[in-house]
Amino acid sequence: DGGITQSPKYLFRKEGQNVTLSCEQNLNHDAMYWYRQDPGQGLRLIYYSQIVNDFQKGDIAEGYSVSREKKESFPLTVTSAQKNPTAFYLCASSIVLGRGNEQFFGPGTRLTVL
Amino acid sequence: ILNVEQSPQSLHVQEGDSTNFTCSFPSSNFYALHWYRWETAKSPEALFVMTLNGDEKKKGRISATLNTKEGYSYLYIKGSQPEDSATYLCASWIGDYKLSFGAGTTVTVRA
């Protein structure tokens, strides 16, 4: 079955630690995205990638970093510089970057900073 | 409207009843509106992509309408069933690359 997997499902972090959230897709999609969800708010775009070795900042990139070394993988690192990292994180992909292309989502990772 | 907004934030429906809720979006430079259904512990799943003013889409008991001139879309659930319980997200394109999402409407169907 084609789809997007995210791991882990739940992640706990101590303040001051960096953590990396995994996102893998086997849909052969070029574009990938990271979103953050907070209670009562819409999904907010953190980073997106059009193609391997290319990525761009979204609306709330501060305190986050990404890499895109393989087409299938787009890991997100939440650094200690992120002031309020506790949130639900969703990864998505689409065939190509650009409006009108349907985005497919993973099941998400809930990050809690202790 | 500058952002995508959804109302109400949540609603409770008796099994068998019909319901509807709203998505408002910027009408200028409109390109397409997406509806997603997001069940607890699952991935958001695409329901509809709507592009034309007056568009109506239907999937089983769920349907949606689109008014691009005034910037709103309605989603209807006819004869609600417990499996319709989910959060329904709408999203509209802002520029070429960004999907702007509403906060969602959470529907709880009571048996």
XYZ file of C-alpha atoms in Angstrom:
225
model
C 0.000 0.000 0.000
C 1.269 3.455 -0.886
C 1.247 6.078 1.769
C 3.053 8.273 4.228
C 4.431 7.028 7.510
C 5.522 9.148 10.437
C 7.381 8.017 13.479
C 7.214 8.001 16.355
C 3.537 8.514 17.101
C 4.325 10.145 20.447
C 7.558 11.839 21.384
C 8.635 13.348 24.656
C 11.532 15.734 24.906
C 13.282 17.523 27.685
C 13.833 21.227 27.312
C 17.086 22.012 25.551
C 17.152 18.824 23.499
C 16.900 18.531 19.741
C 14.575 15.862 18.385
C 14.005 14.526 14.874
C 10.636 13.488 13.508
C 10.621 10.985 10.691
C 8.522 11.180 7.526
C 8.684 8.601 4.740
C 6.536 8.288 1.616
C 6.352 5.590 -1.039
C 4.035 7.498 -3.366
C 6.899 8.635 -5.607
C 5.912 12.247 -4.916
C 8.364 15.033 -5.575
C 6.980 17.549 -3.080
C 6.851 17.136 0.685
C 5.651 19.369 3.521
C 5.691 19.737 7.289
C 2.780 21.288 9.154
C 2.200 22.070 12.791
C -1.189 21.950 14.481
C -2.039 23.753 17.709
C -5.442 23.666 19.424
C -7.984 25.944 17.766
C -5.708 26.819 14.871
C -5.391 25.692 11.286
C -2.408 23.724 10.084
C 0.607 25.984 9.705
C 3.361 25.346 7.189
C 6.844 24.874 8.642
C 8.926 23.795 5.643
C 8.331 22.411 2.182
C 10.483 20.705 -0.391
C 9.988 20.697 -4.128
C 12.608 18.103 -4.932
C 15.595 16.280 -3.479
C 18.209 18.598 -1.960
C 15.865 21.564 -2.122
C 13.641 22.974 0.630
C 12.093 26.282 1.547
C 10.898 27.915 4.748
C 7.213 28.120 5.386
C 5.412 30.503 7.707
C 6.852 29.284 11.002
C 10.311 27.871 10.222
C 12.151 29.433 13.162
C 13.534 26.772 15.489
C 13.133 23.978 12.943
C 15.400 22.414 10.337
C 14.878 19.834 7.587
C 16.813 17.822 5.061
C 15.827 16.142 1.807
C 18.604 13.735 0.870
C 16.251 11.143 -0.567
C 13.010 11.528 -2.475
C 11.183 9.316 0.009
C 12.321 10.993 3.190
C 11.842 14.449 4.713
C 12.858 14.463 8.395
C 12.100 17.450 10.601
C 14.379 18.449 13.478
C 12.892 20.483 16.276
C 15.779 22.358 17.813
C 16.188 23.816 21.273
C 15.672 27.236 19.663
C 11.999 26.464 19.109
C 10.341 28.284 21.989
C 7.103 26.363 22.128
C 7.578 22.993 20.456
C 4.733 21.077 22.105
C 2.308 20.436 19.241
C 1.020 17.921 16.741
C 3.138 17.608 13.582
C 1.842 16.431 10.229
C 3.867 15.484 7.186
C 2.353 15.607 3.697
C 3.339 15.029 0.096
C 2.035 15.840 -3.374
C 2.996 14.721 -6.859
C 4.638 18.059 -7.557
C 4.771 21.425 -5.866
C 2.143 23.863 -6.945
C -1.398 24.898 -6.384
C -4.144 22.487 -7.176
C -2.067 19.417 -6.353
C -3.749 17.294 -3.730
C -1.712 16.797 -0.589
C -1.635 13.404 1.112
C -1.008 13.283 4.825
C 0.668 11.007 7.318
C -0.890 10.142 10.690
C 1.174 12.686 12.617
C 3.535 12.838 15.585
C 2.579 14.402 18.886
C 5.561 16.084 20.502
C 5.493 17.003 24.161
C 8.254 18.968 25.854
C 8.613 18.113 29.512
C -11.808 37.616 4.690
C -8.016 37.394 4.927
C -7.691 33.836 6.200
C -9.579 30.589 5.926
C -12.167 30.333 8.677
C -14.518 27.543 9.651
C -17.647 27.597 11.753
C -18.784 26.284 14.029
C -15.687 24.947 15.780
C -17.634 21.885 16.884
C -21.102 20.439 16.697
C -23.012 17.487 18.048
C -25.564 15.718 15.883
C -28.051 12.997 16.681
C -27.687 9.886 14.557
C -29.949 10.181 11.530
C -30.050 13.983 11.560
C -28.534 16.117 8.840
C -26.115 18.941 9.429
C -23.986 21.487 7.623
C -21.123 23.835 8.375
C -19.201 26.609 6.697
C -15.791 27.406 5.319
C -14.995 31.049 4.463
C -11.966 31.949 2.380
C -10.486 34.947 0.548
C -12.425 35.344 -2.700
C -9.705 37.290 -4.499
C -7.278 35.207 -6.591
C -9.218 32.058 -5.767
C -7.846 28.883 -7.299
C -9.264 25.831 -5.539
C -10.806 24.741 -2.252
C -10.008 21.422 -0.610
C -12.106 19.579 1.969
C -10.502 16.914 4.163
C -11.965 14.519 6.723
C -9.732 13.766 9.703
C -10.753 10.917 11.961
C -9.109 10.499 15.334
C -5.765 8.661 15.183
C -5.828 8.596 11.385
C -4.415 10.706 8.560
C -6.484 13.527 7.070
C -8.217 12.168 3.988
C -9.188 14.209 0.943
C -12.922 14.553 0.362
C -13.313 17.125 -2.395
C -11.381 19.545 -4.544
C -13.598 22.351 -5.780
C -12.659 24.928 -8.363
C -15.666 26.442 -10.113
C -18.219 28.868 -8.736
C -21.454 26.982 -8.168
C -19.633 23.665 -8.018
C -21.382 20.892 -6.131
C -19.627 17.664 -5.172
C -21.050 14.563 -3.564
C -19.562 11.487 -1.937
C -22.114 9.181 -0.396
C -24.047 11.154 2.213
C -21.574 14.049 2.185
C -21.843 16.914 -0.266
C -20.301 20.346 -0.676
C -21.108 23.568 -2.492
C -18.865 26.426 -3.515
C -19.410 30.165 -3.929
C -16.175 31.742 -5.100
C -17.618 35.231 -5.547
C -18.548 35.609 -1.901
C -15.862 33.258 -0.605
C -17.655 30.434 1.147
C -18.283 26.710 0.921
C -20.802 24.571 2.766
C -20.333 20.937 3.648
C -23.478 18.890 4.258
C -23.876 15.540 5.949
C -27.212 13.870 5.313
C -28.516 11.304 7.803
C -25.434 11.432 10.044
C -23.938 8.156 11.196
C -21.407 7.532 13.998
C -18.706 6.902 11.379
C -19.127 10.515 10.219
C -17.617 11.682 13.506
C -14.431 13.477 12.531
C -12.842 16.863 12.123
C -13.533 18.390 8.718
C -10.846 20.707 7.384
C -11.053 23.090 4.479
C -8.090 24.725 2.763
C -7.648 27.304 0.034
C -4.578 28.172 -1.993
C -2.714 31.347 -1.088
C -0.279 32.097 -3.888
C 1.291 29.308 -5.895
C 2.600 26.990 -3.221
C 0.758 27.433 0.034
C -2.442 25.774 1.201
C -4.055 27.817 3.943
C -6.091 25.682 6.339
C -9.019 26.512 8.552
C -9.049 25.299 12.154
C -11.659 22.670 11.340
C -15.170 21.732 12.417
C -15.331 18.733 14.741
C -18.496 16.695 14.255
C -19.651 14.239 16.907
C -22.545 11.990 15.980
C -24.461 10.634 18.965
C -26.148 7.266 18.670
